[in-house]
Amino acid sequence: MPDAATEPAKRGRPRRGPDPERFREIVDAAAEVFLEKGYSATSIQDISDRVGILKGSLYHYVRSKEDFLYRIIKDVYDEAIDDIRKIGEGEQEPLARLAAFIRAHVRFAAAHLTAYTIQLREFEQLSAERREEIRQGGETYVEALQAILEDGQAAGLVDASLQVRLASIIITGELNSMTRWYSPKGSLEPDQLADVYVGMVLTSVASEAAVTKAGGVEALRTEFALGQG
Amino acid sequence: MPDAATEPAKRGRPRRGPDPERFREIVDAAAEVFLEKGYSATSIQDISDRVGILKGSLYHYVRSKEDFLYRIIKDVYDEAIDDIRKIGEGEQEPLARLAAFIRAHVRFAAAHLTAYTIQLREFEQLSAERREEIRQGGETYVEALQAILEDGQAAGLVDASLQVRLASIIITGELNSMTRWYSPKGSLEPDQLADVYVGMVLTSVASEAAVTKAGGVEALRTEFALGQG
Amino acid sequence: MPDAATEPAKRGRPRRGPDPERFREIVDAAAEVFLEKGYSATSIQDISDRVGILKGSLYHYVRSKEDFLYRIIKDVYDEAIDDIRKIGEGEQEPLARLAAFIRAHVRFAAAHLTAYTIQLREFEQLSAERREEIRQGGETYVEALQAILEDGQAAGLVDASLQVRLASIIITGELNSMTRWYSPKGSLEPDQLADVYVGMVLTSVASEAAVTKAGGVEALRTEFALGQG
Amino acid sequence: MPDAATEPAKRGRPRRGPDPERFREIVDAAAEVFLEKGYSATSIQDISDRVGILKGSLYHYVRSKEDFLYRIIKDVYDEAIDDIRKIGEGEQEPLARLAAFIRAHVRFAAAHLTAYTIQLREFEQLSAERREEIRQGGETYVEALQAILEDGQAAGLVDASLQVRLASIIITGELNSMTRWYSPKGSLEPDQLADVYVGMVLTSVASEAAVTKAGGVEALRTEFALGQG
DNA sequence: AATGAATGAGTTTTCATTCAT
DNA sequence: AATGAATGAAAACTCATTCAT
């Protein structure tokens, strides 16, 4: 019986595939360009120029331009799903959970600004199959938000007359719209922005009881603020 | 009776440019396709297919593909400016003006859904010159909104601690995000949607005094509603 | 009621599509190059050079390089099917029909030398769907030939011990191999070549009775010749 | 005694090239793919996939893609030349030699089916120099066959009116066409196929005298058969 | 012997635009 | 007003080949 330890690894293929760090570097370059020019208006040449290699060389890493978009969106989408799952673990009170949700969302968008913005803007450019595949992933922000608002209504803390589905869509749009102007280079920290969002969103849905409990709208508007950033 | 065969259809005037009705038809077709596929991903062929003519024929109406985008955005932008100017004429009370502003904005977005959506999404695809030219046009929604909020603060009806510039941007994003999901084919009428927006936005910025004056947040939330949809 | 005679033709589209003569010209150019270099080794550039236009211009006529191959093969295949159908109409005697079949086949191959050669060589380069579609077309030369040989056996004129399916394949290969060397520029006329083929093929399958009836193999070999070339 | 440390592993001889067995393996893989897809349509990637290594690694064995084709064709061509030389050694009678020639050819084609098919199909894809070099090699099948037929005519056993050059080309095409359909996986053994070919070819060229001598065409058709396969 | 990154030149295809009719 | 042929430039993608490791 041959000694397994001295026997060479099965002919040929360890086949590691491309270096994951280099791959990340390249996908990040693609994301930057997509953000600046838009996916469709970006050429493979634009990406390779940014990386500093020839355009043909990119096909070591992907099979098509769409693969770049897919990678960017898939990754941020998966992280977003994780993010949504973590929200509310711990927080019991609906308004506190709502505040936590908003803060988490703002932090997430700020932390993954490029990729998250691309996801919002360019999702429809993916092939139908890939859109479908990605959507299977899990609960969306809208759905999570809706659940919180429903809990809030049950607890009498969210205006009972609110159409929660519609409100969830509106609030999600409100939060997502930060990707249209927010820049990490500015002086506004994510938590400061979150404070503003939390204050505005909470008062926009709070019930009479919730306002009273907080000691008025203005009090409610700062109740969940982290304060000075 | 004159000979119909030799007489040109329209009385006297030599036809200088293309038939404006046909032009509108074609620009509308372009807008539809831009909305569906995005400007950059749309080819001249896509547009001509939609119209039912050959692509070369489009150059009777425009000098370049960008001209279509320019026409669409310029027109809706100009109308938006008009829209903004009209708001508040008449309304004296800041919260009433804020409500009127929101309603007008929702109505406008709903009425010009395709063009307004394109303007939001594709403005950056215009040449720098045209972007500049269009921006000269007049006050933006954000600026108009900011002015109203400032008046509201002066009148003690808007939370004095609110960062009005930031709030204006957030609220505008919130309103504009309706273009991402609203459809005139759905059962939700623009005024019904406006009612929801008005309620949420007003309570999100109202001062303690404003809430008290209205008889509570829930009352404030319906004070400016048109009601039954 | 409007007068149909004076009413203009329905807006826009007579849409004739490309000039069929020009199209033929271009497909013929493609066929020439495919013959010289092989389909896969031919670039779109090669074809456009032959035609004398830019490569992009070819896409007025086809949607892909494969379309050229399809057109060439489809057309010659359809004609071949027609050809096969016509053979034997009239001829009653099996050996006479066999001779007629061979002559027709040689004439056909000579008359469509380029396209028929391409069909034989490059059929497998078509997509699976197109191969399938074309094969649906009708009876092949092999099948037609087999039928004739079976009739010949029934009439006692073809060697009873002959495996007709195999013989049909062999004879078809023999006939088709002329595409590997035949040139219309040479001095050998199609009918002269057919005379040789007829003589060789008939004697290669004839029964004893057929030979006797003809007055010997050498007599049989010239019985169906057109003679003087 | 030489210093073992400086001496290469294998006794004396420095290793010049790659392992010949591995080389054969790789060339065979290339041949398989060339057969399936055609030379021009095959990429180096296709070959390396078949072997199970990366494409860059193939350049340890060859200097270019064409080298694969050259190796395949050169080898089979040289063997074919040998094959042709051996034919007729021993056989004295022209028809017996013709039968032996056909049998040898069929056996050869069956034994080297892949390489021989590639040689027939892809010879023209070699560079002009290599085509020239290979052609220098020796007598071709057509020439050998022509010589036999001429001997046959001299002996009165081949139809005197036969154009032997043309007949040789036709018969060679007939034999070679087996590469278009023959498969060693089928139930037809090479010698069975050779029996059919021998019978058909001999009767297709035999003189009256040869037929009479054999006792009729049908007798002639089986005279050189090996019989049951 | 093999890997995997990269090259550079090529391929097929797309597409905005022009223009004679 | 529209056609349809063509252009010319650029797009996405392919691929034989090289090379440092």
Short mmCIF file of N, CA and C in Angstrom, two decimals, chain A residues 87-148:
data_model
loop_
_atom_site.label_atom_id
_atom_site.label_comp_id
_atom_site.label_asym_id
_atom_site.label_seq_id
_atom_site.Cartn_x
_atom_site.Cartn_y
_atom_site.Cartn_z
N ILE A 87 -31.71 43.20 13.12
CA ILE A 87 -32.46 44.31 13.69
C ILE A 87 -33.56 43.81 14.61
N GLY A 88 -33.69 44.46 15.72
CA GLY A 88 -34.79 44.11 16.61
C GLY A 88 -34.45 42.98 17.54
N GLU A 89 -33.39 42.22 17.24
CA GLU A 89 -32.94 41.27 18.25
C GLU A 89 -32.59 42.12 19.48
N GLY A 90 -33.26 41.83 20.57
CA GLY A 90 -32.99 42.62 21.77
C GLY A 90 -34.06 43.66 22.01
N GLU A 91 -34.23 44.57 21.08
CA GLU A 91 -35.21 45.64 21.28
C GLU A 91 -36.62 45.06 21.41
N GLN A 92 -37.31 45.45 22.44
CA GLN A 92 -38.65 44.92 22.64
C GLN A 92 -39.73 45.91 22.24
N GLU A 93 -39.53 47.14 22.61
CA GLU A 93 -40.56 48.15 22.43
C GLU A 93 -40.64 48.56 20.95
N PRO A 94 -41.84 48.58 20.34
CA PRO A 94 -41.94 48.84 18.90
C PRO A 94 -41.27 50.12 18.43
N LEU A 95 -41.45 51.21 19.16
CA LEU A 95 -40.83 52.44 18.69
C LEU A 95 -39.31 52.38 18.81
N ALA A 96 -38.85 51.70 19.85
CA ALA A 96 -37.41 51.52 19.99
C ALA A 96 -36.89 50.66 18.84
N ARG A 97 -37.67 49.64 18.49
CA ARG A 97 -37.27 48.78 17.37
C ARG A 97 -37.29 49.57 16.05
N LEU A 98 -38.30 50.41 15.92
CA LEU A 98 -38.38 51.23 14.71
C LEU A 98 -37.15 52.13 14.62
N ALA A 99 -36.80 52.75 15.75
CA ALA A 99 -35.62 53.62 15.78
C ALA A 99 -34.37 52.82 15.45
N ALA A 100 -34.27 51.62 16.02
CA ALA A 100 -33.09 50.78 15.76
C ALA A 100 -33.02 50.40 14.29
N PHE A 101 -34.18 50.09 13.76
CA PHE A 101 -34.24 49.71 12.34
C PHE A 101 -33.73 50.85 11.46
N ILE A 102 -34.22 52.04 11.71
CA ILE A 102 -33.83 53.20 10.91
C ILE A 102 -32.33 53.45 11.03
N ARG A 103 -31.86 53.42 12.28
CA ARG A 103 -30.43 53.66 12.49
C ARG A 103 -29.58 52.61 11.77
N ALA A 104 -30.00 51.37 11.86
CA ALA A 104 -29.25 50.30 11.21
C ALA A 104 -29.24 50.50 9.69
N HIS A 105 -30.36 50.89 9.19
CA HIS A 105 -30.49 51.08 7.74
C HIS A 105 -29.58 52.22 7.28
N VAL A 106 -29.60 53.29 8.00
CA VAL A 106 -28.76 54.44 7.63
C VAL A 106 -27.28 54.06 7.73
N ARG A 107 -26.95 53.38 8.81
CA ARG A 107 -25.56 52.94 8.96
C ARG A 107 -25.15 52.01 7.82
N PHE A 108 -26.04 51.12 7.50
CA PHE A 108 -25.74 50.16 6.43
C PHE A 108 -25.52 50.88 5.11
N ALA A 109 -26.46 51.75 4.78
CA ALA A 109 -26.35 52.47 3.51
C ALA A 109 -25.08 53.30 3.46
N ALA A 110 -24.73 53.89 4.60
CA ALA A 110 -23.51 54.71 4.64
C ALA A 110 -22.27 53.83 4.51
N ALA A 111 -22.31 52.67 5.15
CA ALA A 111 -21.14 51.79 5.14
C ALA A 111 -20.92 51.13 3.78
N HIS A 112 -22.02 50.90 3.07
CA HIS A 112 -21.92 50.25 1.75
C HIS A 112 -22.47 51.17 0.69
N LEU A 113 -22.09 52.43 0.80
CA LEU A 113 -22.77 53.45 -0.01
C LEU A 113 -22.73 53.15 -1.50
N THR A 114 -21.55 52.82 -1.99
CA THR A 114 -21.41 52.58 -3.43
C THR A 114 -22.26 51.39 -3.87
N ALA A 115 -22.04 50.27 -3.24
CA ALA A 115 -22.73 49.06 -3.66
C ALA A 115 -24.24 49.17 -3.44
N TYR A 116 -24.63 49.76 -2.32
CA TYR A 116 -26.06 49.86 -2.04
C TYR A 116 -26.75 50.80 -3.04
N THR A 117 -26.06 51.86 -3.39
CA THR A 117 -26.61 52.79 -4.38
C THR A 117 -26.77 52.10 -5.73
N ILE A 118 -25.76 51.34 -6.09
CA ILE A 118 -25.83 50.60 -7.36
C ILE A 118 -26.98 49.61 -7.32
N GLN A 119 -27.13 48.96 -6.21
CA GLN A 119 -28.23 47.99 -6.11
C GLN A 119 -29.57 48.68 -6.36
N LEU A 120 -29.75 49.83 -5.74
CA LEU A 120 -31.02 50.53 -5.90
C LEU A 120 -31.23 51.00 -7.34
N ARG A 121 -30.15 51.50 -7.95
CA ARG A 121 -30.28 52.10 -9.27
C ARG A 121 -30.30 51.11 -10.41
N GLU A 122 -29.50 50.05 -10.27
CA GLU A 122 -29.21 49.22 -11.44
C GLU A 122 -29.78 47.81 -11.37
N PHE A 123 -30.52 47.53 -10.31
CA PHE A 123 -31.05 46.18 -10.15
C PHE A 123 -31.75 45.68 -11.41
N GLU A 124 -32.49 46.57 -12.05
CA GLU A 124 -33.27 46.17 -13.23
C GLU A 124 -32.41 45.84 -14.45
N GLN A 125 -31.15 46.20 -14.39
CA GLN A 125 -30.27 45.89 -15.52
C GLN A 125 -29.80 44.44 -15.48
N LEU A 126 -29.99 43.78 -14.36
CA LEU A 126 -29.64 42.36 -14.30
C LEU A 126 -30.60 41.55 -15.16
N SER A 127 -30.14 40.40 -15.56
CA SER A 127 -31.01 39.51 -16.32
C SER A 127 -32.16 39.06 -15.44
N ALA A 128 -33.24 38.69 -16.07
CA ALA A 128 -34.44 38.26 -15.33
C ALA A 128 -34.11 37.13 -14.36
N GLU A 129 -33.28 36.20 -14.79
CA GLU A 129 -32.95 35.05 -13.94
C GLU A 129 -32.22 35.52 -12.67
N ARG A 130 -31.28 36.39 -12.88
CA ARG A 130 -30.52 36.83 -11.73
C ARG A 130 -31.34 37.70 -10.79
N ARG A 131 -32.21 38.51 -11.37
CA ARG A 131 -33.09 39.29 -10.51
C ARG A 131 -33.91 38.34 -9.64
N GLU A 132 -34.43 37.34 -10.28
CA GLU A 132 -35.24 36.35 -9.56
C GLU A 132 -34.43 35.68 -8.46
N GLU A 133 -33.27 35.24 -8.84
CA GLU A 133 -32.40 34.54 -7.89
C GLU A 133 -32.13 35.40 -6.66
N ILE A 134 -31.80 36.64 -6.91
CA ILE A 134 -31.45 37.53 -5.81
C ILE A 134 -32.66 37.81 -4.92
N ARG A 135 -33.79 37.98 -5.56
CA ARG A 135 -35.00 38.29 -4.79
C ARG A 135 -35.39 37.16 -3.85
N GLN A 136 -35.06 35.93 -4.24
CA GLN A 136 -35.37 34.78 -3.38
C GLN A 136 -34.75 34.95 -2.00
N GLY A 137 -33.69 35.74 -1.98
CA GLY A 137 -32.79 35.82 -0.82
C GLY A 137 -33.45 35.92 0.53
N GLY A 138 -34.43 36.77 0.70
CA GLY A 138 -35.00 36.91 2.03
C GLY A 138 -35.84 38.16 2.13
N GLU A 139 -36.20 38.45 3.35
CA GLU A 139 -37.06 39.57 3.66
C GLU A 139 -36.44 40.90 3.23
N THR A 140 -37.23 41.78 2.72
CA THR A 140 -36.72 43.09 2.32
C THR A 140 -36.91 44.09 3.46
N TYR A 141 -36.26 45.24 3.28
CA TYR A 141 -36.42 46.31 4.25
C TYR A 141 -37.89 46.69 4.41
N VAL A 142 -38.59 46.76 3.28
CA VAL A 142 -40.00 47.16 3.35
C VAL A 142 -40.80 46.20 4.23
N GLU A 143 -40.56 44.91 4.02
CA GLU A 143 -41.33 43.93 4.79
C GLU A 143 -41.00 43.99 6.28
N ALA A 144 -39.72 44.14 6.57
CA ALA A 144 -39.31 44.23 7.98
C ALA A 144 -39.94 45.45 8.64
N LEU A 145 -39.91 46.52 7.90
CA LEU A 145 -40.47 47.77 8.42
C LEU A 145 -41.97 47.64 8.66
N GLN A 146 -42.62 47.03 7.71
CA GLN A 146 -44.06 46.83 7.83
C GLN A 146 -44.39 46.02 9.10
N ALA A 147 -43.62 45.01 9.36
CA ALA A 147 -43.85 44.18 10.55
C ALA A 147 -43.73 45.02 11.83
N ILE A 148 -42.73 45.87 11.83
CA ILE A 148 -42.53 46.71 13.02
C ILE A 148 -43.72 47.66 13.20
#
